[in-house]
XYZ file of C-alpha atoms in Angstrom:
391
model
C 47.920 -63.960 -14.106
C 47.030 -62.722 -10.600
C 43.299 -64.677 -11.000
C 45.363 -68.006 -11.915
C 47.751 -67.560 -8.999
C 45.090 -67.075 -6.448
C 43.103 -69.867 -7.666
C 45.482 -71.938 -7.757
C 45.903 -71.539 -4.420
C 42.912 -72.272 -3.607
C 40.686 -69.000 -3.386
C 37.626 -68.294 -5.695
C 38.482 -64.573 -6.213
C 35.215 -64.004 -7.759
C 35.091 -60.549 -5.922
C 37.932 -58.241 -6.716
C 38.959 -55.286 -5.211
C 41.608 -53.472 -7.764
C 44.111 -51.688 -5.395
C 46.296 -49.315 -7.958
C 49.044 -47.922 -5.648
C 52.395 -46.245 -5.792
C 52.817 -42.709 -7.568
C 50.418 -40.332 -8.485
C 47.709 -41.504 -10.071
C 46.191 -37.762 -10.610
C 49.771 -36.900 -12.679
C 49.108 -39.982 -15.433
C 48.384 -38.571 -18.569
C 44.356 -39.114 -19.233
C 44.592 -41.375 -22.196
C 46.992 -43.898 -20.140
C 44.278 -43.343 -17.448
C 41.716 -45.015 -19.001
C 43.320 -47.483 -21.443
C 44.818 -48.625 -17.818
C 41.198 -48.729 -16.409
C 39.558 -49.991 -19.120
C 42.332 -53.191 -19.309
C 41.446 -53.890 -16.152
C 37.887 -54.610 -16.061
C 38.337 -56.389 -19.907
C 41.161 -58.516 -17.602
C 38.420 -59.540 -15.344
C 35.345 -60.136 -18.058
C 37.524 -62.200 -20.113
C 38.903 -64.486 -17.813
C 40.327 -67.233 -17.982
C 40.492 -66.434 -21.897
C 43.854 -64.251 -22.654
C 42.140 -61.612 -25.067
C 44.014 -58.794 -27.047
C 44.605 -55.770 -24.625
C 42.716 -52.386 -25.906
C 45.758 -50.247 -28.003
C 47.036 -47.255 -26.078
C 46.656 -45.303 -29.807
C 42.838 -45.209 -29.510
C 41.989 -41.695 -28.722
C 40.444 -40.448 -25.248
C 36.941 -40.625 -26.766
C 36.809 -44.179 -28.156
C 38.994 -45.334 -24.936
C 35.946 -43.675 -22.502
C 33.567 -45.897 -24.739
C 35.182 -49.120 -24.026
C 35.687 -48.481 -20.507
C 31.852 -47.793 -20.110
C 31.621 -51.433 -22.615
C 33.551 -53.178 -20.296
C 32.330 -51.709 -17.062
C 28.806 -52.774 -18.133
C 29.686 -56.446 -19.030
C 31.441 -56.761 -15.411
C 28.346 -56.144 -13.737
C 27.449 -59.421 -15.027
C 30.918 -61.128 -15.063
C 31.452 -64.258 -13.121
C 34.709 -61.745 -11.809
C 33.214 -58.733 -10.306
C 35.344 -55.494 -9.839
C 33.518 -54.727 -6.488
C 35.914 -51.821 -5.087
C 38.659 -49.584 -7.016
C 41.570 -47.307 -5.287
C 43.454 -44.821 -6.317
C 46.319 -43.010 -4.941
C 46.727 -39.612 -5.021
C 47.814 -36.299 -3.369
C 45.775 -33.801 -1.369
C 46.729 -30.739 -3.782
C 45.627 -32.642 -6.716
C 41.955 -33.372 -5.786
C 39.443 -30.817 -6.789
C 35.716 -31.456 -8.554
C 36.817 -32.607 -12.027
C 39.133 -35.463 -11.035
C 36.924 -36.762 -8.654
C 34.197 -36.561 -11.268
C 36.842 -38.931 -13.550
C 37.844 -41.246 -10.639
C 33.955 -42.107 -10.166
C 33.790 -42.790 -13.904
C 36.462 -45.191 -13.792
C 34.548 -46.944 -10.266
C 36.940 -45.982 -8.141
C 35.165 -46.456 -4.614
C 37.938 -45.169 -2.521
C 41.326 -43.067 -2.568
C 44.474 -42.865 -0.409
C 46.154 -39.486 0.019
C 49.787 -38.822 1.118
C 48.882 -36.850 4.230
C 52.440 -37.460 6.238
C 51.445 -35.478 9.514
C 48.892 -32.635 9.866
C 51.714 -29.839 10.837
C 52.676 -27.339 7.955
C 55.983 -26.320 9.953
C 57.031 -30.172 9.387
C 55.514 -30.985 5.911
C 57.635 -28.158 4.825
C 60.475 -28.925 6.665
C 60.627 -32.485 4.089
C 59.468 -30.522 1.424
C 55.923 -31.600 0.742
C 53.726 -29.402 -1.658
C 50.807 -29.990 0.147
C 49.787 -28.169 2.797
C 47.083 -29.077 5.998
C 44.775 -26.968 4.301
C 45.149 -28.759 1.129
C 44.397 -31.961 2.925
C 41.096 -30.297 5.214
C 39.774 -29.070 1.489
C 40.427 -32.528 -0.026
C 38.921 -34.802 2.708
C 35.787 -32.813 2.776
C 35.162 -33.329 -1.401
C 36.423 -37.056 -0.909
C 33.146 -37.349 1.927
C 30.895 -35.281 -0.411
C 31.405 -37.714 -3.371
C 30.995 -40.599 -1.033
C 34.680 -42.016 -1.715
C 36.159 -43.793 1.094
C 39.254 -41.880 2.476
C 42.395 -43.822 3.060
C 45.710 -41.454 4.876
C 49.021 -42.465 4.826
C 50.755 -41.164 7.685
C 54.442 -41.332 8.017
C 55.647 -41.049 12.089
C 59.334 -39.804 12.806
C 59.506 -37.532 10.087
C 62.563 -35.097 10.521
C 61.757 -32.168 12.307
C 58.958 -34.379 14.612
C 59.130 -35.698 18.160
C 57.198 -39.099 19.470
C 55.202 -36.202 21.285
C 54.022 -34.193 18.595
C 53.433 -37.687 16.364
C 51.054 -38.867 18.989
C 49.413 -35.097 19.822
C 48.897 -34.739 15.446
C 48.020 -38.989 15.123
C 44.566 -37.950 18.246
C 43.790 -34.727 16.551
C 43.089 -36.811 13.785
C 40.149 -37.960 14.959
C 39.105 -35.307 17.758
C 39.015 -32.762 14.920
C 35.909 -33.413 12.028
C 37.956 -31.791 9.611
C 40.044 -35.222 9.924
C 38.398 -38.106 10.506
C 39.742 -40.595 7.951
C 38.099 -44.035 7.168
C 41.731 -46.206 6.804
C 45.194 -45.446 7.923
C 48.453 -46.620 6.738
C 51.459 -46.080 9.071
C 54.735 -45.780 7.282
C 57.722 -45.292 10.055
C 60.199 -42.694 8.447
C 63.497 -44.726 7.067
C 66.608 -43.609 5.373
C 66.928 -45.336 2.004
C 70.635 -44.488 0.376
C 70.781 -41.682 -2.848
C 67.610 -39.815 -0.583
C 67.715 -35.878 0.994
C 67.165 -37.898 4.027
C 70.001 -40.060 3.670
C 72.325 -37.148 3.252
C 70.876 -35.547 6.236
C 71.220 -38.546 8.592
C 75.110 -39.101 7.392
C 75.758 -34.973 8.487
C 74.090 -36.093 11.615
C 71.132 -33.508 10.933
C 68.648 -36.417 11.409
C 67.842 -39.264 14.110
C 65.407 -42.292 13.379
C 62.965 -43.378 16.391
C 64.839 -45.648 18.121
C 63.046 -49.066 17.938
C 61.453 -48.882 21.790
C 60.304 -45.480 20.782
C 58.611 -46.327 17.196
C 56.785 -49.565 19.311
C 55.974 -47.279 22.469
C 54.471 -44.669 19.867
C 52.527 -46.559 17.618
C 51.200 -48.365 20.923
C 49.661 -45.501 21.647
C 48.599 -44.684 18.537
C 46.479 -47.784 18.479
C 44.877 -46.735 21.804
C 43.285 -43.842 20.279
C 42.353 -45.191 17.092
C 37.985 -45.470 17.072
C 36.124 -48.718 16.033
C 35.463 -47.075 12.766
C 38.839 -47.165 11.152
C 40.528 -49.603 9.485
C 44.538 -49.737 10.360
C 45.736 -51.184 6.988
C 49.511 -50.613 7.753
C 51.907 -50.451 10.354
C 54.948 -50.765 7.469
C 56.067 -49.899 4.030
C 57.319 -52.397 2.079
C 61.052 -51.725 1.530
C 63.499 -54.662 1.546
C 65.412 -54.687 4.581
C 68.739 -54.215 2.854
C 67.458 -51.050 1.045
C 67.026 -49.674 5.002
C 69.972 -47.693 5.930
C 68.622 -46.510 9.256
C 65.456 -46.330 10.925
C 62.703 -49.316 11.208
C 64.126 -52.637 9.774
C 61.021 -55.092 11.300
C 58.822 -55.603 8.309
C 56.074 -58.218 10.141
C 55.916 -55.088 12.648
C 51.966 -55.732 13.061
C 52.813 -59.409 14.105
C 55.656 -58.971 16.111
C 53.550 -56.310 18.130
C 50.623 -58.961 18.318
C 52.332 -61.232 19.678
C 53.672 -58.944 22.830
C 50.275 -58.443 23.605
C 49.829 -54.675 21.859
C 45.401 -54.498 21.187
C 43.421 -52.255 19.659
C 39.849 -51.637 18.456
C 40.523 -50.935 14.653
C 38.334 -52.640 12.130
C 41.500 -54.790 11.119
C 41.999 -56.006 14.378
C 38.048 -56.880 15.539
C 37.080 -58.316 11.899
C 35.526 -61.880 11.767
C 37.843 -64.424 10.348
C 36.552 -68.030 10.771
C 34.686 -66.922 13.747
C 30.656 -68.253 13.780
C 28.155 -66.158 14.991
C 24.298 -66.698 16.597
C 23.151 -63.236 16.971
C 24.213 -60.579 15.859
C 24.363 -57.000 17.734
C 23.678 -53.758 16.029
C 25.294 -50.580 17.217
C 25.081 -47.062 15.741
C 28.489 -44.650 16.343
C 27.588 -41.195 15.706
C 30.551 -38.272 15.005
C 31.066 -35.427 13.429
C 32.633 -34.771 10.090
C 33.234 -31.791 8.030
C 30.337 -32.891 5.440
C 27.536 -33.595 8.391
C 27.198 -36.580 10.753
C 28.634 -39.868 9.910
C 27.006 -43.062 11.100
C 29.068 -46.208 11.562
C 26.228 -49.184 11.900
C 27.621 -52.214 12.415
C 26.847 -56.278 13.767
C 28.791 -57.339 16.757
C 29.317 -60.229 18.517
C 27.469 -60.199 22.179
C 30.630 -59.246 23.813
C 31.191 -56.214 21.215
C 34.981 -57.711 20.682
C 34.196 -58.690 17.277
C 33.007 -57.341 14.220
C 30.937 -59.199 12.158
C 30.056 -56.249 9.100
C 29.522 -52.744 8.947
C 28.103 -49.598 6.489
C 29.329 -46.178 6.626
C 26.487 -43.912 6.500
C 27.014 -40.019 5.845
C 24.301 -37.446 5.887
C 25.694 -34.620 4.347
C 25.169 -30.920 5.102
C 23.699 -30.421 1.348
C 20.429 -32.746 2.438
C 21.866 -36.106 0.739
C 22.779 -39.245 2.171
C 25.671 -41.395 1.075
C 26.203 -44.939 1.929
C 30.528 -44.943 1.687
C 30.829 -48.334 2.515
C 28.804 -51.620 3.150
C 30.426 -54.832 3.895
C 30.334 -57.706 5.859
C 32.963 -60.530 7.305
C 33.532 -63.964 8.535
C 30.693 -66.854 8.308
C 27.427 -67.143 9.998
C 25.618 -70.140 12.042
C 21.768 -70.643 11.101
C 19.731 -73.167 12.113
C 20.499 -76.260 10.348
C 22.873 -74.975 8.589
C 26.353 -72.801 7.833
C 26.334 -69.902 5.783
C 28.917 -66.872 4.895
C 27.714 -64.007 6.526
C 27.929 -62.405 3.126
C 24.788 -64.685 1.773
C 22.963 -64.421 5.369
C 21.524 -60.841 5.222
C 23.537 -58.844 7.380
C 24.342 -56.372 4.536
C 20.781 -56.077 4.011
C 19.560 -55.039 7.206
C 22.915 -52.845 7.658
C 21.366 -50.979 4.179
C 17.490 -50.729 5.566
C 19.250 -49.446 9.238
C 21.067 -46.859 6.919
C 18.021 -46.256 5.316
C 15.775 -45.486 8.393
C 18.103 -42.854 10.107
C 17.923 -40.999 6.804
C 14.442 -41.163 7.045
C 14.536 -39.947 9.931
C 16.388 -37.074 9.108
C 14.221 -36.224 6.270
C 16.737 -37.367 3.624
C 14.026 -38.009 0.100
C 16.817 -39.896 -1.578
C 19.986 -42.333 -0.705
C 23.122 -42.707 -2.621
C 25.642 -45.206 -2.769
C 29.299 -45.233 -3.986
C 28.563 -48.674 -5.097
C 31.667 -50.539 -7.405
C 30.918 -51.946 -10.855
C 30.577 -55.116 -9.927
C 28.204 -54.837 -6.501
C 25.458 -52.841 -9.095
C 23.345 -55.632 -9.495
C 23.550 -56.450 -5.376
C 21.879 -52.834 -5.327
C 18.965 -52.983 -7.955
C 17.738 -56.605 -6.306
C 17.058 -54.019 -3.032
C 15.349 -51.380 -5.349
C 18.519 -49.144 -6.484
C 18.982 -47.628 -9.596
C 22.030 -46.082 -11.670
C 21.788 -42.206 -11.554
C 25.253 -41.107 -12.823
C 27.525 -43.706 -11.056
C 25.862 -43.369 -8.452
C 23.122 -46.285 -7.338
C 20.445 -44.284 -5.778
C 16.981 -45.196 -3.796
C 14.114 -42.715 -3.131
C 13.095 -42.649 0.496
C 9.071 -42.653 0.655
């Protein structure tokens, strides 16, 4: 139904990046897990065709077998499953269920961080602690995944001062250094702990000025690297007791003038581009050295693709991410910078500084559906991995 609506609307979604959100995906009993999964991709092979969904009675074995079925036909499917996120929360991620996320494709996962202080996280009565979340970011870089926070300012028990002191150690400390961030501005919903507290007068929302002031600065720190994907939950305003009530936050700040260099905000829309500029970012993570090599315009204001290179501290290198944006102006003609190379030489740039760092091998965290992208440029399936020797 979500295929129809988009194409009826006048988008060929022929590239799909499944986004499963909201709860605990870790906490789903297995057998829901992959029935879930495995619906999915048979969604996207079958389409436009309405075929009979997999039963939920088929036991764990037989539902593994149709998810690998399926998962093999959508590397061919006019519908690709290119990317696959799941949400889950530091505490829960250890070996085994990151082993089972990269069996169902998943390419990158979002983790309830809140704010890196254990006094505060506490305080609201999170189980997880910052060590939890140091120990989980470093497996989510060693399996390649990319690694989404959700961060939630104006928690009870935190100051604008110690939000923006915890938002820069994010990325001053390697232990951090998250690929995506989602800001979610505390509010008091009625029925919640919160709401209680705020009504006894034990808790004060930001003031508007001070949430804007805050997450301007916020944005002022934020690297080129990451990718701001929220500045608001989605709560109907009339579910908002107190606390933020703007839900088009991001635009409203646009428009006063509020910049900053995030991937969301430098990204190529309908922008064209003559040449290219490639720049390598270099930082330090808890896994090794990332790499952030990416195609610029002249004037380095916009961002025209990008691949996350890490090599790890075990001797392997991990592409985490490749992808590219907007369209592309060659001579004679117009093509989407997606069909113009870019990714390409991204991959062999990726490929070189592993060389020369006497990497033998490169992995990437490739989806389902981007598989056959990666054996045209010599890649093969090891595990679900696709992998290249290095000569």
């Amino acid at each position: 139904d979500r295929l129809k609506a988009l194409i009826i609307n006048g988008h060929e979604p022929t590239k799909i990046e499944l986004i499963v959100i909201g709860g605990t995906w870790s906490y789903l009993p297995k057998k829901y897990q992959y029935w879930y999964i495995a619906t999915l991709f048979k969604a996207a092979n079958d389409f436009p065709k309405k075929q009979e969904e997999y039963k939920k009675s088929l036991s764990l074995a037989a539902l593994k077998e149709v998810l690998l079925k399926e998962q093999r036909k959508n590397e061919k499917a006019k519908y690709n499953i290119i990317g696959l996120t799941l949400e889950t929360r530091p505490d829960y991620i250890n070996g085994k269920e990151l082993d089972e996320m990269r069996l169902f494709g998943c390419t990158r996962v979002e983790i309830g961080v809140q704010i890196i202080d254990d006094k505060i996280l506490k305080l609201n009565k999170r189980e997880s602690t910052v060590d939890d979340i140091v120990r989980a970011t470093k497996l989510l870089r060693d399996y390649g995944f990319k690694i989404t926070y959700h961060l939630m300012p104006a928690l009870p028990g935190a100051t604008p001062e110690i939000d923006l002191e915890r938002f820069t150690q994010l990325f001053t400390d390697a232990r951090f250094q998250p690929d995506q961030i989602k800001f979610y501005p505390t509010v008091v919903t009625k029925g919640s702990l919160l709401y209680r507290w705020w009504k006894a007068g034990k808790y004060k929302p930001y003031s508007e000025k001070a949430l804007k002031n805050l997450i301007v600065k916020c944005k002022e720190v934020v690297p080129e690297y990451v990718r701001i994907i929220r500045l608001i939950r989605d709560i109907p305003g009339e579910s908002i007791i107190a606390g933020n009530k703007i839900t088009n936050l991001r635009q409203v700040m646009q428009q006063e003038g509020v910049k900053c260099r995030c991937i969301r905000c430098r990204a190529a829309q309908e922008s064209k581009i003559k040449s290219p500029k490639l720049k390598v970012i270099e930082y330090q993570v808890s896994s090794g050295t990332e790499y952030f090599i990416s195609f610029n315009s002249s004037d380095d204001q916009t961002l025209y693709g990008f691949c996350r290179l890490c090599l790890l501290d075990s001797g392997v290198a991990m592409v985490r991410e490749l992808h590219v944006y907007g369209e592309l102006v060659s001579v004679g003609s117009e093509k989407k910078v997606q069909h113009a190379g870019l990714g390409k030489k991204l991959l062999e740039k990726a490929e070189k500084i592993a060389k020369k760092n006497k990497c033998v091998k490169i992995k990437v965290i490739s989806g389902v559906g981007v598989r056959g992208y990666y054996r045209k440029l010599k890649y093969r399936l090891e595990g679900t991995y696709m992998v290249r020797k290095l000569k």
